[in-house]
């Protein structure tokens, strides 16, 4: 035992191999995690007192050298170790960003960190991770730069305010305004864009577009000048002209212009068929004057007789319709016409004799039945084949006992069970016995057969 201790001491201080017994050997090597046997101490068997050295694997380190000595057929550790992962210095920070450990438990060999950028900044480096190597971190520190929005595309037609002259990046919260200076153009899109914190514009870029007017459907017989058949739109300031194929005439403006508002200066015209003015007798006068014996749709002609004593036979006003036809035949002028028997009067009769034929200028008198009052009249006159004059008979009102009993009233001054009152006549009532309360006005007036009655309660 004493000799073994002496050998161990010598090995520790002088690394001297002393053999006490040449018969004791060590064969199976001790297990040292993450370490391997040094080449200079590697052999098939070891005699008592022999010392072996272990080296840590790559990425691992130990304190003092790991050594074992062979004693009594077994290994005794002079310094056991262990091997532990080689640590790395703290990684460098990146301005405007931060890192996080994504592999490993601490900053040791093989650990990996990933860099992130703060809000408003973007990663400019292609590689954003670093790994702990033997003596340093891999890769360079990633770079975070402020987010910026893409500049608007070059467009000579659009005016942009807010761009920097030195082509500096457009940072978040900066805004640009857009407009169109060229006449005949308009801004298609938003007039103001704001650069967001994500480096993207809040709206699409606008553009300057030509102001145009839409060509509408046109009448089949309408011919157009200043417009190609393929065009469906026309730029502002452009004028087109119209005319109609015979026998149609233009109804509307001969020329219209596309305005800056995108609207036409006037509605699209249409073509209407002309109405012919023919067969008018010489003794009939027409207003207004008609040129070329044709007028357009909607135009009205007025007719009068040229000679004294003549009367117009037919409509005095005739209108040209859309199909080229007249609203009525043209009238004629001549001696006045007589009239057939006069029209009947409801609730009335003709006073005097009755005939089936009357001459121009003759008149008849009407009379209403008993208790009926005439409104208008009382004459109708034969005027060139027509009876002129209006009247009607207004009905009387009937008040009887049954009606009054339902209202709890009676005649105030008369003691009849039934009474007829002509139009516009008044009757005063009173409440029956036991019904002292009535409406405020106990007088009623007859209006064309209707008399509202008061009520007592």
PDB file of N, CA, C and O in Angstrom, residues 161-220:
ATOM      1  N   UNK A 161     -46.188  66.013 -54.846  1.00  0.00           N
ATOM      2  CA  UNK A 161     -45.628  66.904 -53.830  1.00  0.00           C
ATOM      3  C   UNK A 161     -45.244  66.092 -52.604  1.00  0.00           C
ATOM      4  O   UNK A 161     -45.996  65.206 -52.175  1.00  0.00           O
ATOM      5  N   UNK A 162     -44.045  66.389 -52.024  1.00  0.00           N
ATOM      6  CA  UNK A 162     -43.609  65.710 -50.813  1.00  0.00           C
ATOM      7  C   UNK A 162     -42.377  64.857 -51.000  1.00  0.00           C
ATOM      8  O   UNK A 162     -41.807  64.368 -50.019  1.00  0.00           O
ATOM      9  N   UNK A 163     -41.908  64.656 -52.257  1.00  0.00           N
ATOM     10  CA  UNK A 163     -40.704  63.879 -52.487  1.00  0.00           C
ATOM     11  C   UNK A 163     -39.473  64.699 -52.112  1.00  0.00           C
ATOM     12  O   UNK A 163     -39.411  65.906 -52.381  1.00  0.00           O
ATOM     13  N   UNK A 164     -38.457  64.027 -51.506  1.00  0.00           N
ATOM     14  CA  UNK A 164     -37.224  64.706 -51.137  1.00  0.00           C
ATOM     15  C   UNK A 164     -36.325  64.824 -52.363  1.00  0.00           C
ATOM     16  O   UNK A 164     -36.238  63.918 -53.199  1.00  0.00           O
ATOM     17  N   UNK A 165     -35.596  65.941 -52.452  1.00  0.00           N
ATOM     18  CA  UNK A 165     -34.747  66.186 -53.615  1.00  0.00           C
ATOM     19  C   UNK A 165     -33.522  65.287 -53.635  1.00  0.00           C
ATOM     20  O   UNK A 165     -32.998  64.965 -54.693  1.00  0.00           O
ATOM     21  N   UNK A 166     -33.006  64.880 -52.472  1.00  0.00           N
ATOM     22  CA  UNK A 166     -31.772  64.097 -52.427  1.00  0.00           C
ATOM     23  C   UNK A 166     -32.012  62.594 -52.495  1.00  0.00           C
ATOM     24  O   UNK A 166     -31.112  61.805 -52.180  1.00  0.00           O
ATOM     25  N   UNK A 167     -33.208  62.188 -52.871  1.00  0.00           N
ATOM     26  CA  UNK A 167     -33.550  60.776 -53.044  1.00  0.00           C
ATOM     27  C   UNK A 167     -33.356  59.968 -51.764  1.00  0.00           C
ATOM     28  O   UNK A 167     -33.008  58.789 -51.794  1.00  0.00           O
ATOM     29  N   UNK A 168     -33.548  60.596 -50.614  1.00  0.00           N
ATOM     30  CA  UNK A 168     -33.511  59.860 -49.361  1.00  0.00           C
ATOM     31  C   UNK A 168     -34.693  58.902 -49.290  1.00  0.00           C
ATOM     32  O   UNK A 168     -35.711  59.102 -49.951  1.00  0.00           O
ATOM     33  N   UNK A 169     -34.560  57.835 -48.480  1.00  0.00           N
ATOM     34  CA  UNK A 169     -35.676  56.884 -48.386  1.00  0.00           C
ATOM     35  C   UNK A 169     -36.926  57.547 -47.803  1.00  0.00           C
ATOM     36  O   UNK A 169     -36.837  58.469 -46.992  1.00  0.00           O
ATOM     37  N   UNK A 170     -38.068  57.061 -48.231  1.00  0.00           N
ATOM     38  CA  UNK A 170     -39.350  57.578 -47.750  1.00  0.00           C
ATOM     39  C   UNK A 170     -39.726  56.795 -46.505  1.00  0.00           C
ATOM     40  O   UNK A 170     -40.100  55.625 -46.569  1.00  0.00           O
ATOM     41  N   UNK A 171     -39.595  57.434 -45.348  1.00  0.00           N
ATOM     42  CA  UNK A 171     -39.794  56.759 -44.070  1.00  0.00           C
ATOM     43  C   UNK A 171     -41.273  56.697 -43.699  1.00  0.00           C
ATOM     44  O   UNK A 171     -42.098  57.452 -44.256  1.00  0.00           O
ATOM     45  N   UNK A 172     -41.629  55.810 -42.745  1.00  0.00           N
ATOM     46  CA  UNK A 172     -43.033  55.717 -42.322  1.00  0.00           C
ATOM     47  C   UNK A 172     -43.573  57.052 -41.821  1.00  0.00           C
ATOM     48  O   UNK A 172     -42.830  57.893 -41.303  1.00  0.00           O
ATOM     49  N   UNK A 173     -44.871  57.228 -41.988  1.00  0.00           N
ATOM     50  CA  UNK A 173     -45.651  58.414 -41.596  1.00  0.00           C
ATOM     51  C   UNK A 173     -45.453  59.586 -42.554  1.00  0.00           C
ATOM     52  O   UNK A 173     -46.099  60.620 -42.390  1.00  0.00           O
ATOM     53  N   UNK A 174     -44.574  59.437 -43.549  1.00  0.00           N
ATOM     54  CA  UNK A 174     -44.438  60.512 -44.537  1.00  0.00           C
ATOM     55  C   UNK A 174     -45.576  60.370 -45.550  1.00  0.00           C
ATOM     56  O   UNK A 174     -46.014  59.261 -45.869  1.00  0.00           O
ATOM     57  N   UNK A 175     -46.044  61.495 -46.067  1.00  0.00           N
ATOM     58  CA  UNK A 175     -47.151  61.439 -47.030  1.00  0.00           C
ATOM     59  C   UNK A 175     -46.785  62.204 -48.301  1.00  0.00           C
ATOM     60  O   UNK A 175     -45.966  63.130 -48.291  1.00  0.00           O
ATOM     61  N   UNK A 176     -47.394  61.774 -49.391  1.00  0.00           N
ATOM     62  CA  UNK A 176     -47.237  62.413 -50.693  1.00  0.00           C
ATOM     63  C   UNK A 176     -48.612  62.820 -51.199  1.00  0.00           C
ATOM     64  O   UNK A 176     -49.611  62.145 -50.937  1.00  0.00           O
ATOM     65  N   UNK A 177     -48.672  63.930 -51.923  1.00  0.00           N
ATOM     66  CA  UNK A 177     -49.921  64.363 -52.547  1.00  0.00           C
ATOM     67  C   UNK A 177     -49.752  64.342 -54.055  1.00  0.00           C
ATOM     68  O   UNK A 177     -48.656  64.582 -54.581  1.00  0.00           O
ATOM     69  N   UNK A 178     -50.853  64.054 -54.742  1.00  0.00           N
ATOM     70  CA  UNK A 178     -50.827  63.865 -56.186  1.00  0.00           C
ATOM     71  C   UNK A 178     -51.883  64.755 -56.832  1.00  0.00           C
ATOM     72  O   UNK A 178     -52.924  65.051 -56.232  1.00  0.00           O
ATOM     73  N   UNK A 179     -51.630  65.154 -58.054  1.00  0.00           N
ATOM     74  CA  UNK A 179     -52.573  65.970 -58.808  1.00  0.00           C
ATOM     75  C   UNK A 179     -52.273  65.907 -60.294  1.00  0.00           C
ATOM     76  O   UNK A 179     -51.200  65.461 -60.722  1.00  0.00           O
ATOM     77  N   UNK A 180     -53.234  66.340 -61.083  1.00  0.00           N
ATOM     78  CA  UNK A 180     -53.087  66.375 -62.544  1.00  0.00           C
ATOM     79  C   UNK A 180     -53.194  67.822 -63.007  1.00  0.00           C
ATOM     80  O   UNK A 180     -54.189  68.486 -62.730  1.00  0.00           O
ATOM     81  N   UNK A 181     -52.158  68.295 -63.699  1.00  0.00           N
ATOM     82  CA  UNK A 181     -52.142  69.679 -64.184  1.00  0.00           C
ATOM     83  C   UNK A 181     -52.636  69.807 -65.612  1.00  0.00           C
ATOM     84  O   UNK A 181     -53.113  70.863 -66.017  1.00  0.00           O
ATOM     85  N   UNK A 182     -52.504  68.744 -66.401  1.00  0.00           N
ATOM     86  CA  UNK A 182     -52.872  68.844 -67.812  1.00  0.00           C
ATOM     87  C   UNK A 182     -54.385  68.978 -67.951  1.00  0.00           C
ATOM     88  O   UNK A 182     -55.143  68.219 -67.328  1.00  0.00           O
ATOM     89  N   UNK A 183     -54.855  69.931 -68.732  1.00  0.00           N
ATOM     90  CA  UNK A 183     -56.300  70.028 -68.977  1.00  0.00           C
ATOM     91  C   UNK A 183     -56.798  68.797 -69.719  1.00  0.00           C
ATOM     92  O   UNK A 183     -56.077  68.206 -70.527  1.00  0.00           O
ATOM     93  N   UNK A 184     -57.997  68.425 -69.414  1.00  0.00           N
ATOM     94  CA  UNK A 184     -58.567  67.244 -70.053  1.00  0.00           C
ATOM     95  C   UNK A 184     -58.193  65.945 -69.366  1.00  0.00           C
ATOM     96  O   UNK A 184     -58.444  64.870 -69.910  1.00  0.00           O
ATOM     97  N   UNK A 185     -57.589  66.026 -68.168  1.00  0.00           N
ATOM     98  CA  UNK A 185     -57.259  64.818 -67.410  1.00  0.00           C
ATOM     99  C   UNK A 185     -57.840  64.915 -66.009  1.00  0.00           C
ATOM    100  O   UNK A 185     -58.132  65.998 -65.512  1.00  0.00           O
ATOM    101  N   UNK A 186     -57.975  63.763 -65.363  1.00  0.00           N
ATOM    102  CA  UNK A 186     -58.469  63.712 -63.993  1.00  0.00           C
ATOM    103  C   UNK A 186     -57.648  62.696 -63.214  1.00  0.00           C
ATOM    104  O   UNK A 186     -57.012  61.801 -63.797  1.00  0.00           O
ATOM    105  N   UNK A 187     -57.622  62.844 -61.882  1.00  0.00           N
ATOM    106  CA  UNK A 187     -56.856  61.948 -61.021  1.00  0.00           C
ATOM    107  C   UNK A 187     -57.681  60.704 -60.725  1.00  0.00           C
ATOM    108  O   UNK A 187     -58.743  60.774 -60.112  1.00  0.00           O
ATOM    109  N   UNK A 188     -57.163  59.570 -61.152  1.00  0.00           N
ATOM    110  CA  UNK A 188     -57.837  58.291 -60.916  1.00  0.00           C
ATOM    111  C   UNK A 188     -57.204  57.624 -59.696  1.00  0.00           C
ATOM    112  O   UNK A 188     -56.175  56.970 -59.787  1.00  0.00           O
ATOM    113  N   UNK A 189     -57.774  57.836 -58.534  1.00  0.00           N
ATOM    114  CA  UNK A 189     -57.249  57.281 -57.294  1.00  0.00           C
ATOM    115  C   UNK A 189     -57.204  58.337 -56.206  1.00  0.00           C
ATOM    116  O   UNK A 189     -57.754  59.431 -56.349  1.00  0.00           O
ATOM    117  N   UNK A 190     -56.521  58.014 -55.123  1.00  0.00           N
ATOM    118  CA  UNK A 190     -56.453  58.909 -53.974  1.00  0.00           C
ATOM    119  C   UNK A 190     -55.462  60.026 -54.235  1.00  0.00           C
ATOM    120  O   UNK A 190     -54.402  59.818 -54.830  1.00  0.00           O
ATOM    121  N   UNK A 191     -55.774  61.237 -53.747  1.00  0.00           N
ATOM    122  CA  UNK A 191     -54.892  62.388 -53.916  1.00  0.00           C
ATOM    123  C   UNK A 191     -53.800  62.430 -52.851  1.00  0.00           C
ATOM    124  O   UNK A 191     -52.877  63.233 -52.964  1.00  0.00           O
ATOM    125  N   UNK A 192     -53.861  61.589 -51.807  1.00  0.00           N
ATOM    126  CA  UNK A 192     -52.830  61.568 -50.766  1.00  0.00           C
ATOM    127  C   UNK A 192     -52.561  60.138 -50.329  1.00  0.00           C
ATOM    128  O   UNK A 192     -53.484  59.370 -50.089  1.00  0.00           O
ATOM    129  N   UNK A 193     -51.261  59.764 -50.269  1.00  0.00           N
ATOM    130  CA  UNK A 193     -50.834  58.445 -49.821  1.00  0.00           C
ATOM    131  C   UNK A 193     -49.909  58.610 -48.621  1.00  0.00           C
ATOM    132  O   UNK A 193     -49.099  59.541 -48.575  1.00  0.00           O
ATOM    133  N   UNK A 194     -50.015  57.694 -47.627  1.00  0.00           N
ATOM    134  CA  UNK A 194     -49.202  57.735 -46.420  1.00  0.00           C
ATOM    135  C   UNK A 194     -48.361  56.468 -46.355  1.00  0.00           C
ATOM    136  O   UNK A 194     -48.866  55.359 -46.568  1.00  0.00           O
ATOM    137  N   UNK A 195     -47.067  56.635 -46.074  1.00  0.00           N
ATOM    138  CA  UNK A 195     -46.160  55.493 -45.920  1.00  0.00           C
ATOM    139  C   UNK A 195     -46.412  54.862 -44.552  1.00  0.00           C
ATOM    140  O   UNK A 195     -46.280  55.519 -43.517  1.00  0.00           O
ATOM    141  N   UNK A 196     -46.771  53.583 -44.530  1.00  0.00           N
ATOM    142  CA  UNK A 196     -47.096  52.898 -43.281  1.00  0.00           C
ATOM    143  C   UNK A 196     -45.854  52.404 -42.555  1.00  0.00           C
ATOM    144  O   UNK A 196     -44.743  52.378 -43.107  1.00  0.00           O
ATOM    145  N   UNK A 197     -46.027  51.984 -41.318  1.00  0.00           N
ATOM    146  CA  UNK A 197     -44.914  51.481 -40.515  1.00  0.00           C
ATOM    147  C   UNK A 197     -44.389  50.154 -41.040  1.00  0.00           C
ATOM    148  O   UNK A 197     -43.303  49.708 -40.645  1.00  0.00           O
ATOM    149  N   UNK A 198     -45.151  49.499 -41.900  1.00  0.00           N
ATOM    150  CA  UNK A 198     -44.686  48.252 -42.505  1.00  0.00           C
ATOM    151  C   UNK A 198     -43.947  48.485 -43.810  1.00  0.00           C
ATOM    152  O   UNK A 198     -43.594  47.533 -44.518  1.00  0.00           O
ATOM    153  N   UNK A 199     -43.686  49.773 -44.152  1.00  0.00           N
ATOM    154  CA  UNK A 199     -42.963  50.075 -45.381  1.00  0.00           C
ATOM    155  C   UNK A 199     -43.814  49.952 -46.620  1.00  0.00           C
ATOM    156  O   UNK A 199     -43.279  49.836 -47.727  1.00  0.00           O
ATOM    157  N   UNK A 200     -45.125  50.007 -46.458  1.00  0.00           N
ATOM    158  CA  UNK A 200     -46.033  49.906 -47.602  1.00  0.00           C
ATOM    159  C   UNK A 200     -46.967  51.108 -47.610  1.00  0.00           C
ATOM    160  O   UNK A 200     -47.347  51.616 -46.554  1.00  0.00           O
ATOM    161  N   UNK A 201     -47.337  51.563 -48.794  1.00  0.00           N
ATOM    162  CA  UNK A 201     -48.275  52.680 -48.940  1.00  0.00           C
ATOM    163  C   UNK A 201     -49.672  52.221 -48.565  1.00  0.00           C
ATOM    164  O   UNK A 201     -50.043  51.065 -48.796  1.00  0.00           O
ATOM    165  N   UNK A 202     -50.440  53.144 -47.992  1.00  0.00           N
ATOM    166  CA  UNK A 202     -51.787  52.782 -47.532  1.00  0.00           C
ATOM    167  C   UNK A 202     -52.773  52.615 -48.665  1.00  0.00           C
ATOM    168  O   UNK A 202     -53.825  51.995 -48.493  1.00  0.00           O
ATOM    169  N   UNK A 203     -52.449  53.151 -49.842  1.00  0.00           N
ATOM    170  CA  UNK A 203     -53.354  53.022 -51.002  1.00  0.00           C
ATOM    171  C   UNK A 203     -52.513  52.833 -52.263  1.00  0.00           C
ATOM    172  O   UNK A 203     -51.326  53.162 -52.278  1.00  0.00           O
ATOM    173  N   UNK A 204     -53.110  52.326 -53.332  1.00  0.00           N
ATOM    174  CA  UNK A 204     -52.378  52.208 -54.599  1.00  0.00           C
ATOM    175  C   UNK A 204     -52.042  53.591 -55.161  1.00  0.00           C
ATOM    176  O   UNK A 204     -52.719  54.584 -54.877  1.00  0.00           O
ATOM    177  N   UNK A 205     -50.980  53.645 -55.970  1.00  0.00           N
ATOM    178  CA  UNK A 205     -50.605  54.899 -56.601  1.00  0.00           C
ATOM    179  C   UNK A 205     -51.689  55.324 -57.600  1.00  0.00           C
ATOM    180  O   UNK A 205     -52.191  54.491 -58.365  1.00  0.00           O
ATOM    181  N   UNK A 206     -52.068  56.621 -57.577  1.00  0.00           N
ATOM    182  CA  UNK A 206     -53.059  57.102 -58.556  1.00  0.00           C
ATOM    183  C   UNK A 206     -52.408  57.341 -59.915  1.00  0.00           C
ATOM    184  O   UNK A 206     -51.185  57.238 -60.067  1.00  0.00           O
ATOM    185  N   UNK A 207     -53.234  57.680 -60.876  1.00  0.00           N
ATOM    186  CA  UNK A 207     -52.748  57.996 -62.223  1.00  0.00           C
ATOM    187  C   UNK A 207     -53.613  59.095 -62.814  1.00  0.00           C
ATOM    188  O   UNK A 207     -54.737  59.344 -62.355  1.00  0.00           O
ATOM    189  N   UNK A 208     -53.074  59.769 -63.808  1.00  0.00           N
ATOM    190  CA  UNK A 208     -53.811  60.810 -64.528  1.00  0.00           C
ATOM    191  C   UNK A 208     -54.405  60.192 -65.786  1.00  0.00           C
ATOM    192  O   UNK A 208     -53.668  59.661 -66.631  1.00  0.00           O
ATOM    193  N   UNK A 209     -55.707  60.226 -65.881  1.00  0.00           N
ATOM    194  CA  UNK A 209     -56.412  59.641 -67.026  1.00  0.00           C
ATOM    195  C   UNK A 209     -57.115  60.735 -67.820  1.00  0.00           C
ATOM    196  O   UNK A 209     -57.459  61.794 -67.289  1.00  0.00           O
ATOM    197  N   UNK A 210     -57.320  60.446 -69.099  1.00  0.00           N
ATOM    198  CA  UNK A 210     -58.034  61.397 -69.959  1.00  0.00           C
ATOM    199  C   UNK A 210     -59.504  61.461 -69.569  1.00  0.00           C
ATOM    200  O   UNK A 210     -60.137  60.430 -69.297  1.00  0.00           O
ATOM    201  N   UNK A 211     -60.040  62.686 -69.516  1.00  0.00           N
ATOM    202  CA  UNK A 211     -61.483  62.864 -69.309  1.00  0.00           C
ATOM    203  C   UNK A 211     -62.182  62.518 -70.620  1.00  0.00           C
ATOM    204  O   UNK A 211     -61.845  63.061 -71.683  1.00  0.00           O
ATOM    205  N   UNK A 212     -63.116  61.606 -70.568  1.00  0.00           N
ATOM    206  CA  UNK A 212     -63.809  61.159 -71.768  1.00  0.00           C
ATOM    207  C   UNK A 212     -65.317  61.172 -71.547  1.00  0.00           C
ATOM    208  O   UNK A 212     -65.793  61.138 -70.417  1.00  0.00           O
ATOM    209  N   UNK A 213     -66.029  61.215 -72.647  1.00  0.00           N
ATOM    210  CA  UNK A 213     -67.496  61.105 -72.640  1.00  0.00           C
ATOM    211  C   UNK A 213     -67.878  59.803 -73.332  1.00  0.00           C
ATOM    212  O   UNK A 213     -67.275  59.424 -74.344  1.00  0.00           O
ATOM    213  N   UNK A 214     -68.862  59.134 -72.773  1.00  0.00           N
ATOM    214  CA  UNK A 214     -69.324  57.876 -73.328  1.00  0.00           C
ATOM    215  C   UNK A 214     -70.250  58.134 -74.509  1.00  0.00           C
ATOM    216  O   UNK A 214     -71.181  58.940 -74.426  1.00  0.00           O
ATOM    217  N   UNK A 215     -69.977  57.453 -75.624  1.00  0.00           N
ATOM    218  CA  UNK A 215     -70.843  57.571 -76.800  1.00  0.00           C
ATOM    219  C   UNK A 215     -72.062  56.681 -76.590  1.00  0.00           C
ATOM    220  O   UNK A 215     -71.935  55.473 -76.382  1.00  0.00           O
ATOM    221  N   UNK A 216     -73.236  57.267 -76.630  1.00  0.00           N
ATOM    222  CA  UNK A 216     -74.467  56.539 -76.340  1.00  0.00           C
ATOM    223  C   UNK A 216     -75.045  55.910 -77.604  1.00  0.00           C
ATOM    224  O   UNK A 216     -74.608  56.184 -78.719  1.00  0.00           O
ATOM    225  N   UNK A 217     -76.039  55.053 -77.391  1.00  0.00           N
ATOM    226  CA  UNK A 217     -76.741  54.454 -78.522  1.00  0.00           C
ATOM    227  C   UNK A 217     -77.456  55.547 -79.313  1.00  0.00           C
ATOM    228  O   UNK A 217     -78.076  56.437 -78.729  1.00  0.00           O
ATOM    229  N   UNK A 218     -77.369  55.462 -80.627  1.00  0.00           N
ATOM    230  CA  UNK A 218     -77.937  56.515 -81.466  1.00  0.00           C
ATOM    231  C   UNK A 218     -79.049  55.964 -82.362  1.00  0.00           C
ATOM    232  O   UNK A 218     -79.114  54.763 -82.626  1.00  0.00           O
ATOM    233  N   UNK A 219     -79.892  56.864 -82.800  1.00  0.00           N
ATOM    234  CA  UNK A 219     -81.020  56.521 -83.669  1.00  0.00           C
ATOM    235  C   UNK A 219     -80.512  55.908 -84.965  1.00  0.00           C
ATOM    236  O   UNK A 219     -79.445  56.274 -85.476  1.00  0.00           O
ATOM    237  N   UNK A 220     -81.284  54.961 -85.499  1.00  0.00           N
ATOM    238  CA  UNK A 220     -80.849  54.247 -86.696  1.00  0.00           C
ATOM    239  C   UNK A 220     -80.600  55.173 -87.881  1.00  0.00           C
ATOM    240  O   UNK A 220     -79.723  54.910 -88.709  1.00  0.00           O
TER     241      UNK A 220
END
